[in-house]
Short mmCIF file of C-alpha atoms and ligand atoms in Angstrom, two decimals:
data_model
loop_
_atom_site.label_atom_id
_atom_site.label_comp_id
_atom_site.label_asym_id
_atom_site.label_seq_id
_atom_site.Cartn_x
_atom_site.Cartn_y
_atom_site.Cartn_z
CA MET A 1 18.06 23.22 20.23
CA GLN A 2 18.95 19.67 21.11
CA ALA A 3 21.91 19.48 18.76
CA ALA A 4 23.46 22.58 20.22
CA ALA A 5 23.06 21.25 23.73
CA LEU A 6 24.63 17.94 22.72
CA SER A 7 27.68 19.49 21.16
CA SER A 8 28.37 21.96 23.91
CA ALA A 9 28.14 19.16 26.43
CA ALA A 10 30.44 16.94 24.43
CA GLY A 11 33.68 18.80 24.90
CA THR A 12 35.97 21.42 23.58
CA ASP A 13 37.16 19.97 20.28
CA THR A 14 33.89 20.69 18.47
CA PRO A 15 34.11 24.13 16.89
CA ALA A 16 30.44 24.52 15.93
CA PRO A 17 27.32 22.49 16.50
CA GLY A 18 26.38 20.72 13.30
CA LEU A 19 22.62 20.60 12.92
CA SER A 20 21.76 23.89 14.53
CA TYR A 21 23.84 26.00 12.21
CA ALA A 22 23.43 24.06 9.02
CA TRP A 23 19.72 23.47 8.62
CA PRO A 24 18.30 27.02 8.62
CA ARG A 25 20.77 27.88 5.87
CA MET A 26 19.64 24.90 3.85
CA PHE A 27 16.01 25.96 3.66
CA PRO A 28 16.28 28.25 0.60
CA GLY A 29 18.07 25.47 -1.28
CA ILE A 30 15.52 22.86 -0.29
CA LYS A 31 12.59 25.12 -1.19
CA LEU A 32 14.10 25.78 -4.60
CA ALA A 33 14.64 22.07 -5.18
CA LEU A 34 11.08 21.22 -4.12
CA LEU A 35 9.59 23.91 -6.36
CA ALA A 36 11.58 22.71 -9.35
CA ALA A 37 10.54 19.13 -8.65
CA CYS A 38 6.85 20.10 -8.35
CA ALA A 39 7.03 21.88 -11.69
CA LEU A 40 8.39 18.70 -13.25
CA THR A 41 5.84 16.43 -11.59
CA VAL A 42 2.97 17.41 -13.88
CA PRO A 43 1.24 14.18 -14.84
CA LEU A 44 3.15 12.72 -17.74
CA ALA A 45 0.68 10.14 -18.98
CA ALA A 46 -2.04 7.86 -17.76
CA GLY A 47 -1.77 4.10 -17.87
CA ALA A 48 0.52 1.52 -16.36
CA HIS A 49 2.69 -1.45 -17.17
CA ALA A 50 1.58 -2.98 -20.47
CA HIS A 51 0.98 -6.73 -20.58
CA LEU A 52 0.04 -8.59 -23.74
CA LEU A 53 -3.56 -9.71 -23.23
CA ARG A 54 -4.06 -11.63 -26.49
CA SER A 55 -2.83 -11.84 -30.00
CA THR A 56 -4.10 -12.88 -33.42
CA PRO A 57 -2.80 -15.39 -34.40
CA ALA A 58 -3.18 -16.57 -30.83
CA ALA A 59 -0.30 -18.08 -28.90
CA ALA A 60 0.18 -21.79 -29.71
CA SER A 61 -2.48 -21.70 -32.43
CA VAL A 62 -2.31 -23.89 -35.52
CA LEU A 63 -3.37 -22.17 -38.74
CA ALA A 64 -4.37 -23.60 -42.09
CA VAL A 65 -4.16 -20.28 -43.93
CA ALA A 66 -1.25 -17.85 -43.75
CA PRO A 67 -2.23 -14.76 -41.72
CA ALA A 68 -1.87 -11.44 -43.51
CA GLN A 69 -1.68 -9.46 -40.28
CA LEU A 70 -0.52 -9.79 -36.73
CA GLN A 71 -2.66 -8.17 -34.04
CA LEU A 72 -1.45 -7.49 -30.51
CA ASP A 73 -3.79 -6.39 -27.71
CA PHE A 74 -2.14 -4.85 -24.67
CA SER A 75 -3.58 -4.16 -21.23
CA GLU A 76 -2.54 -0.50 -21.59
CA THR A 77 -1.49 1.80 -24.37
CA ALA A 78 2.11 1.13 -25.34
CA VAL A 79 4.60 1.91 -28.09
CA LEU A 80 5.80 -1.18 -29.91
CA THR A 81 9.57 -0.81 -30.13
CA SER A 82 10.61 -4.20 -31.47
CA LEU A 83 8.88 -7.06 -33.25
CA SER A 84 10.49 -10.02 -34.91
CA LEU A 85 9.38 -13.26 -36.48
CA GLU A 86 11.51 -16.39 -36.51
CA ARG A 87 10.66 -19.57 -38.40
CA SER A 88 12.16 -22.59 -36.72
CA GLY A 89 14.98 -23.93 -38.86
CA ASP A 90 15.60 -20.57 -40.53
CA PRO A 91 18.83 -18.94 -39.45
CA VAL A 92 17.56 -15.38 -39.97
CA ARG A 93 15.14 -13.60 -37.69
CA GLN A 94 12.83 -11.30 -39.62
CA LYS A 95 12.46 -7.83 -38.15
CA LEU A 96 8.98 -6.42 -38.51
CA THR A 97 9.32 -3.41 -36.27
CA PRO A 98 7.40 -0.44 -37.56
CA ARG A 99 8.70 3.05 -36.76
CA PRO A 100 7.65 3.77 -33.19
CA GLY A 101 4.30 5.56 -33.34
CA ALA A 102 1.81 6.93 -30.85
CA PRO A 103 0.99 4.71 -27.86
CA GLN A 104 -1.83 2.32 -28.69
CA ALA A 105 -3.50 -0.56 -26.89
CA ARG A 106 -4.13 -2.47 -30.13
CA LEU A 107 -1.40 -2.83 -32.70
CA VAL A 108 -1.90 -4.30 -36.16
CA ILE A 109 1.16 -5.17 -38.22
CA GLU A 110 1.15 -6.36 -41.83
CA LEU A 111 2.94 -9.69 -42.24
CA PRO A 112 5.02 -10.75 -45.23
CA PRO A 113 3.84 -13.87 -47.10
CA LEU A 114 4.54 -16.83 -44.81
CA VAL A 115 5.44 -20.40 -45.75
CA ALA A 116 4.48 -23.43 -43.66
CA GLY A 117 6.39 -23.93 -40.41
CA SER A 118 6.37 -23.00 -36.76
CA TYR A 119 6.97 -19.38 -35.96
CA LEU A 120 8.11 -17.50 -32.89
CA VAL A 121 7.02 -13.88 -32.43
CA ARG A 122 9.07 -11.70 -30.09
CA TRP A 123 7.90 -8.26 -29.05
CA ARG A 124 9.03 -5.37 -26.88
CA ALA A 125 7.01 -2.34 -25.91
CA LEU A 126 7.42 0.87 -23.92
CA SER A 127 4.66 1.56 -21.39
CA ALA A 128 3.53 4.90 -20.00
CA ASP A 129 5.28 4.10 -16.72
CA GLY A 130 8.60 4.13 -18.59
CA HIS A 131 9.05 0.37 -18.32
CA ILE A 132 9.88 -1.86 -21.24
CA SER A 133 7.89 -5.06 -21.31
CA SER A 134 8.71 -7.96 -23.56
CA GLY A 135 7.41 -11.37 -24.47
CA SER A 136 7.17 -14.04 -27.10
CA PHE A 137 4.65 -16.54 -28.41
CA GLY A 138 4.55 -19.13 -31.13
CA PHE A 139 2.10 -20.28 -33.80
CA THR A 140 2.22 -22.94 -36.48
CA LEU A 141 1.26 -22.65 -40.13
CA GLN A 142 0.32 -26.01 -41.62
CA ALA A 143 1.43 -27.14 -45.03
CA LYS A 144 -1.39 -27.24 -47.56
CA MET B 1 25.34 -10.16 -21.77
CA SER B 2 21.89 -9.11 -22.96
CA PRO B 3 20.94 -5.41 -22.86
CA ASP B 4 18.45 -6.25 -20.09
CA ALA B 5 21.10 -7.88 -17.89
CA LEU B 6 23.58 -5.06 -18.47
CA TYR B 7 20.86 -2.49 -17.76
CA VAL B 8 19.98 -4.09 -14.43
CA THR B 9 23.68 -4.28 -13.46
CA VAL B 10 24.20 -0.61 -14.29
CA ARG B 11 21.00 0.24 -12.43
CA ALA B 12 22.19 -1.52 -9.26
CA ALA B 13 25.56 0.29 -9.43
CA CYS B 14 23.69 3.54 -10.05
CA PHE B 15 21.59 3.04 -6.89
CA LEU B 16 24.78 2.56 -4.88
CA SER B 17 26.54 5.68 -6.14
CA LEU B 18 23.44 7.90 -6.18
CA PHE B 19 22.42 7.05 -2.60
CA GLN B 20 26.04 7.40 -1.50
CA ALA B 21 26.27 10.86 -3.06
CA CYS B 22 22.94 12.04 -1.61
CA GLY B 23 23.50 10.48 1.80
CA THR B 24 26.97 12.02 2.02
CA SER B 25 25.42 15.44 1.39
CA PHE B 26 22.87 14.85 4.17
CA PHE B 27 25.64 13.66 6.49
CA LEU B 28 27.87 16.67 5.87
CA ALA B 29 25.01 19.14 6.14
CA ALA B 30 23.98 17.67 9.48
CA TRP B 31 27.28 16.82 11.13
CA GLY B 32 30.14 18.06 8.94
CA ALA B 33 31.00 20.98 11.19
CA GLY B 34 31.85 18.70 14.11
CA LEU B 35 34.28 16.64 12.03
CA PRO B 36 37.43 18.71 11.41
CA ARG B 37 39.67 15.82 10.32
CA SER B 38 37.31 13.70 8.24
CA ALA B 39 35.01 16.24 6.55
CA GLY B 40 37.43 16.62 3.64
CA HIS B 41 37.62 12.86 3.10
CA ILE B 42 33.85 12.52 3.33
CA ALA B 43 33.28 15.34 0.84
CA ARG B 44 35.68 13.68 -1.60
CA LEU B 45 33.76 10.42 -1.26
CA GLY B 46 30.49 12.23 -2.01
CA ARG B 47 31.96 14.05 -4.99
CA ARG B 48 33.30 10.85 -6.51
CA ALA B 49 30.07 8.99 -5.86
CA ALA B 50 28.14 11.79 -7.58
CA ALA B 51 30.48 11.73 -10.60
CA VAL B 52 30.17 7.95 -10.95
CA GLY B 53 26.41 8.18 -10.39
CA ALA B 54 25.97 10.81 -13.11
CA MET B 55 27.87 8.61 -15.59
CA LEU B 56 25.80 5.57 -14.65
CA VAL B 57 22.56 7.54 -15.04
CA LEU B 58 23.70 8.48 -18.53
CA ALA B 59 24.63 4.86 -19.31
CA GLN B 60 21.21 3.70 -18.11
CA GLN B 61 19.49 6.25 -20.32
CA LEU B 62 21.48 5.17 -23.38
CA LEU B 63 20.78 1.50 -22.68
CA GLU B 64 17.01 2.09 -22.69
CA ALA B 65 17.09 2.17 -26.50
CA ALA B 66 19.00 -1.11 -26.62
CA ARG B 67 16.39 -2.67 -24.35
CA MET B 68 13.60 -1.33 -26.57
CA ALA B 69 15.23 -2.93 -29.61
CA GLY B 70 16.18 -6.11 -27.77
CA ASP B 71 19.77 -5.85 -29.00
CA TYR B 72 22.67 -3.40 -28.89
CA ALA B 73 21.92 -2.11 -32.39
CA GLY B 74 19.23 -0.07 -30.63
CA LEU B 75 21.97 2.11 -29.13
CA PHE B 76 22.50 3.64 -32.57
CA ASP B 77 18.82 3.94 -33.47
CA GLY B 78 18.05 7.64 -33.35
CA GLY B 79 14.29 7.05 -33.26
CA LEU B 80 14.51 4.78 -30.23
CA GLN B 81 16.97 7.08 -28.45
CA TRP B 82 14.56 9.96 -29.00
CA LEU B 83 11.66 7.86 -27.72
CA ALA B 84 13.68 6.96 -24.60
CA LEU B 85 14.56 10.61 -24.01
CA ALA B 86 10.93 11.69 -24.32
CA SER B 87 9.66 8.94 -21.99
CA SER B 88 9.07 9.37 -18.26
CA GLY B 89 12.34 7.47 -17.67
CA GLY B 90 14.17 10.11 -19.70
CA ALA B 91 12.74 12.89 -17.52
CA ALA B 92 13.75 11.03 -14.35
CA HIS B 93 17.29 10.36 -15.58
CA GLY B 94 17.67 13.99 -16.68
CA LEU B 95 16.68 15.30 -13.24
CA GLN B 96 18.90 12.73 -11.50
CA ALA B 97 21.91 13.72 -13.59
CA PHE B 98 21.22 17.41 -12.89
CA GLY B 99 20.92 16.74 -9.14
CA LEU B 100 24.16 14.77 -9.10
CA LEU B 101 25.94 17.58 -10.97
CA LEU B 102 24.77 19.95 -8.23
CA VAL B 103 26.18 17.56 -5.63
CA MET B 104 29.48 17.47 -7.55
CA SER B 105 29.70 21.24 -7.71
CA GLY B 106 28.66 21.63 -4.06
CA LEU B 107 30.98 19.15 -2.43
CA PRO B 108 34.40 20.66 -3.02
CA LEU B 109 33.87 21.98 0.50
CA PRO B 110 36.36 24.54 1.74
CA THR B 111 37.55 23.44 5.18
CA PRO B 112 37.08 24.38 7.95
CA LEU B 113 33.34 24.14 7.49
CA GLY B 114 31.56 27.03 9.08
CA THR B 115 32.36 29.75 6.61
CA ALA B 116 29.58 31.28 4.54
CA LEU B 117 31.05 29.73 1.39
CA ALA B 118 31.05 26.24 2.94
CA ARG B 119 27.43 26.66 3.96
CA ARG B 120 26.38 27.75 0.46
CA ARG B 121 28.22 24.81 -1.12
CA CYS B 122 26.63 22.43 1.35
CA ALA B 123 23.18 23.85 0.57
CA LEU B 124 23.84 23.31 -3.15
CA ALA B 125 24.80 19.67 -2.59
CA LEU B 126 21.74 19.20 -0.40
CA ALA B 127 19.40 20.69 -3.02
CA GLY B 128 20.94 18.42 -5.67
CA SER B 129 20.43 15.40 -3.46
CA VAL B 130 16.77 16.22 -2.87
CA LEU B 131 16.22 16.63 -6.62
CA ALA B 132 18.01 13.37 -7.45
CA ILE B 133 15.78 11.50 -5.01
CA LEU B 134 12.53 13.20 -6.06
CA ALA B 135 13.38 12.29 -9.66
CA PHE B 136 12.51 8.67 -8.88
CA THR B 137 8.86 9.67 -8.54
CA LEU B 138 8.70 10.88 -12.16
CA THR B 139 8.68 7.35 -13.58
CA GLY B 140 7.81 3.78 -12.63
CA HIS B 141 4.65 2.33 -11.22
CA THR B 142 3.91 5.02 -8.64
CA SER B 143 4.00 7.64 -11.41
CA VAL B 144 0.98 6.18 -13.18
CA ALA B 145 -0.88 4.54 -10.28
CA PRO B 146 -4.25 6.00 -9.30
CA GLY B 147 -2.92 6.59 -5.79
CA ARG B 148 -0.02 8.70 -7.03
CA PRO B 149 -0.67 11.68 -4.70
CA VAL B 150 -0.02 9.33 -1.78
CA LEU B 151 2.35 6.80 -3.36
CA ALA B 152 4.85 9.26 -4.84
CA PRO B 153 5.51 11.05 -1.51
CA LEU B 154 5.77 7.63 0.17
CA LEU B 155 8.38 6.60 -2.40
CA ALA B 156 10.29 9.85 -1.86
CA VAL B 157 10.29 9.31 1.93
CA HIS B 158 11.36 5.69 1.49
CA LEU B 159 14.25 6.65 -0.80
CA GLY B 160 15.23 9.67 1.30
CA ILE B 161 15.66 7.43 4.35
CA VAL B 162 17.60 4.88 2.28
CA ALA B 163 19.96 7.66 1.18
CA PHE B 164 20.31 8.99 4.73
CA TRP B 165 21.02 5.55 6.16
CA PHE B 166 23.14 3.91 3.46
CA GLY B 167 24.91 7.17 2.66
CA ALA B 168 26.00 7.62 6.29
CA LEU B 169 27.73 4.24 6.65
CA ALA B 170 30.86 5.00 4.61
CA PRO B 171 31.20 8.51 6.17
CA LEU B 172 30.94 6.93 9.64
CA TYR B 173 33.73 4.57 8.62
CA LEU B 174 35.86 7.57 7.65
CA VAL B 175 34.97 9.30 10.92
CA LEU B 176 36.16 6.25 12.88
CA ALA B 177 39.35 6.16 10.83
CA HIS B 178 40.30 9.83 11.09
CA GLU B 179 38.62 11.61 14.00
CA SER B 180 39.52 11.84 17.65
CA GLN B 181 37.76 9.49 20.03
CA ALA B 182 35.47 12.25 21.32
CA ALA B 183 34.43 13.48 17.88
CA ALA B 184 33.82 9.93 16.65
CA ASN B 185 31.69 9.07 19.67
CA GLN B 186 29.67 12.20 19.20
CA ALA B 187 29.07 11.56 15.49
CA LEU B 188 28.00 7.98 16.18
CA ARG B 189 25.66 9.06 18.94
CA ARG B 190 24.04 11.76 16.84
CA PHE B 191 23.63 9.44 13.86
CA SER B 192 22.01 6.67 15.85
CA ALA B 193 19.74 9.14 17.68
CA ILE B 194 18.18 10.02 14.30
CA ALA B 195 18.50 6.60 12.65
CA VAL B 196 16.57 4.93 15.44
CA PHE B 197 13.51 6.99 14.46
CA LEU B 198 13.97 7.06 10.69
CA VAL B 199 14.99 3.50 9.84
CA PRO B 200 11.77 1.89 11.17
CA VAL B 201 9.84 4.20 8.82
CA LEU B 202 11.64 2.55 5.89
CA PRO B 203 9.80 -0.81 5.92
CA LEU B 204 6.53 0.93 6.84
CA ALA B 205 6.74 3.18 3.77
CA GLY B 206 7.91 0.21 1.71
CA LEU B 207 5.00 -1.97 2.80
CA ALA B 208 2.54 0.86 2.20
CA LEU B 209 3.97 1.23 -1.32
CA ALA B 210 3.65 -2.50 -1.93
CA TRP B 211 0.07 -2.38 -0.63
CA GLY B 212 -0.72 0.42 -3.10
CA LEU B 213 1.00 -1.19 -6.09
CA VAL B 214 0.48 -4.91 -5.69
CA PRO B 215 -2.94 -6.28 -6.60
CA GLY B 216 -3.07 -9.09 -4.05
CA PHE B 217 -1.27 -11.79 -2.14
CA ALA B 218 -1.14 -13.98 -5.26
CA VAL B 219 1.78 -11.79 -6.31
CA LEU B 220 3.93 -13.42 -3.63
CA ARG B 221 4.14 -16.52 -5.81
CA GLN B 222 5.44 -14.50 -8.77
CA PRO B 223 9.04 -13.30 -9.18
CA TYR B 224 7.90 -9.78 -8.24
CA GLY B 225 6.62 -10.95 -4.87
CA GLU B 226 9.60 -13.20 -4.24
CA LEU B 227 11.94 -10.27 -4.83
CA LEU B 228 9.89 -8.13 -2.44
CA LEU B 229 10.27 -10.84 0.20
CA ALA B 230 14.02 -11.00 -0.49
CA LYS B 231 14.20 -7.27 0.25
CA LEU B 232 12.41 -7.79 3.56
CA VAL B 233 14.79 -10.61 4.52
CA GLY B 234 17.77 -8.39 3.68
CA PHE B 235 16.27 -5.62 5.80
CA ALA B 236 15.74 -7.98 8.74
CA LEU B 237 19.40 -9.05 8.60
CA LEU B 238 20.43 -5.39 8.50
CA MET B 239 18.36 -4.70 11.59
CA VAL B 240 20.24 -7.44 13.46
CA LEU B 241 23.55 -5.79 12.52
CA ALA B 242 22.29 -2.31 13.34
CA ALA B 243 21.01 -3.44 16.72
CA PHE B 244 24.37 -5.08 17.45
CA ASN B 245 26.06 -1.78 16.56
CA ARG B 246 23.78 0.35 18.62
CA TRP B 247 23.52 -1.69 21.79
CA ARG B 248 26.93 -3.36 21.88
CA LEU B 249 29.67 -1.75 19.83
CA VAL B 250 28.82 1.96 20.08
CA PRO B 251 28.42 1.92 23.90
CA ALA B 252 31.61 -0.15 24.23
CA LEU B 253 33.50 2.35 22.13
CA ALA B 254 32.17 5.24 24.19
CA ARG B 255 33.03 3.47 27.48
CA SER B 256 36.45 2.04 26.84
CA GLY B 257 37.59 3.35 23.47
CA HIS B 258 37.79 -0.24 22.24
CA GLY B 259 35.79 -1.83 19.46
CA GLY B 260 36.45 0.72 16.74
CA VAL B 261 37.76 -1.97 14.41
CA ALA B 262 34.76 -4.24 15.06
CA LEU B 263 32.44 -1.33 14.44
CA ARG B 264 34.15 -0.55 11.16
CA ARG B 265 33.77 -4.18 10.13
CA THR B 266 30.05 -4.21 10.82
CA LEU B 267 29.72 -0.95 8.87
CA VAL B 268 31.32 -2.70 5.88
CA ALA B 269 28.97 -5.67 6.37
CA GLU B 270 25.98 -3.31 6.43
CA ILE B 271 27.17 -1.65 3.22
CA ALA B 272 27.55 -5.05 1.55
CA LEU B 273 24.08 -6.18 2.65
CA LEU B 274 22.47 -2.96 1.47
CA ALA B 275 24.30 -3.34 -1.86
CA MET B 276 22.61 -6.73 -2.21
CA VAL B 277 19.22 -5.21 -1.42
CA PHE B 278 19.89 -2.57 -4.10
CA ALA B 279 20.72 -5.31 -6.61
CA VAL B 280 17.41 -7.03 -5.83
CA THR B 281 15.61 -3.71 -6.20
CA ALA B 282 17.28 -3.07 -9.54
CA VAL B 283 15.94 -6.39 -10.85
CA LEU B 284 12.54 -5.80 -9.25
CA THR B 285 12.02 -2.33 -10.68
CA GLY B 286 13.88 -2.90 -13.93
CA TYR B 287 12.35 -6.18 -15.09
CA TYR B 288 9.18 -7.10 -13.32
CA ALA B 289 5.70 -5.85 -12.76
CA PRO B 290 3.04 -7.46 -10.60
CA ASP B 291 0.80 -9.53 -12.86
CA HIS B 292 -2.91 -9.15 -12.42
CU1 CU C 1 5.88 -1.11 -15.23
#
């Protein structure tokens, strides 16, 4: 082996060649590790990073009637993990997060009765790839 | 600091310690026996890196719930913690922590290396390192991409070479500090004989991964693409340093015995540059996805 040749040529202060003795002994360990990893690599889920495609009310829309629901359409199935609604001027951000459910591409959330004002919706979702995506959009509810 | 920013910071530090731990195991398995005076120091470095890495993996896992909630209250939300544990990220972190624990239990190496016990311990650390690296393929974009059968092995190769390369720099520093001239020369020569073949594979695997994951060149105008380019620039700078090492400093050291201090300094510079590349990668893989 090359490593053995190298070390024997290099001088007297090397007790044992490194590569040539170590690697064969490593093989059982590596095989075990690879097997364990293969067992764990069963496909976990299909899908990818979830982006928000559209929402109802739509981003930057101006509404005359208070919406009863909020609908979010994602590019992939995702679990909504956080949703909040903030009316500009109000100090408190309203949390709307439902208990995390099964991954869905379309999420419909009931809204509380809304008064006129401009609102900011913030969301966070967990995708199948393990990533957390987040975003925000606003809409305005006109006074009657 | 927002949970996202803290998460990315912890992730970058986790890359550093995990690759250090795994690379140290590779280094000792390959060349430990020829390093009577520094093997103990190197093993201690690997053990500590593995311990820090395991803690950072745990911290990252706990922070997932805070990121899901958007605030630190999420840390104490049992439902979100459970969701994080059951996600593909939870599986990856679990396997990484397990691998790093194997490295920790393998690296109290009895010196001199060469006994049956030392070989078994080394094999344990090596197996843990392989697991910790393969764990990266359980989550992230390659794990759900249609080309997974190709992309996941590419990612594993990419990360394995990163661990081998980055993880060898600090051990080489210790070799230069503690070993005899002859042993140090030999270790440097053996390392660069392998690195010269492996390191060029790194950008090839990386570009192939980007080709499989990125929808088109438009992505280069998004943060995701800009961060990818930043990685390439960092790599190019590293190649300049590595070439300087290989063709100037290492031969000079072998010829005259001078230049050990300069070589140690460039090793530190390489470590610092790679740390920056890891930080970019932590942001890239923690925050962004290529937009379609
Ligand atoms: Cu993603």
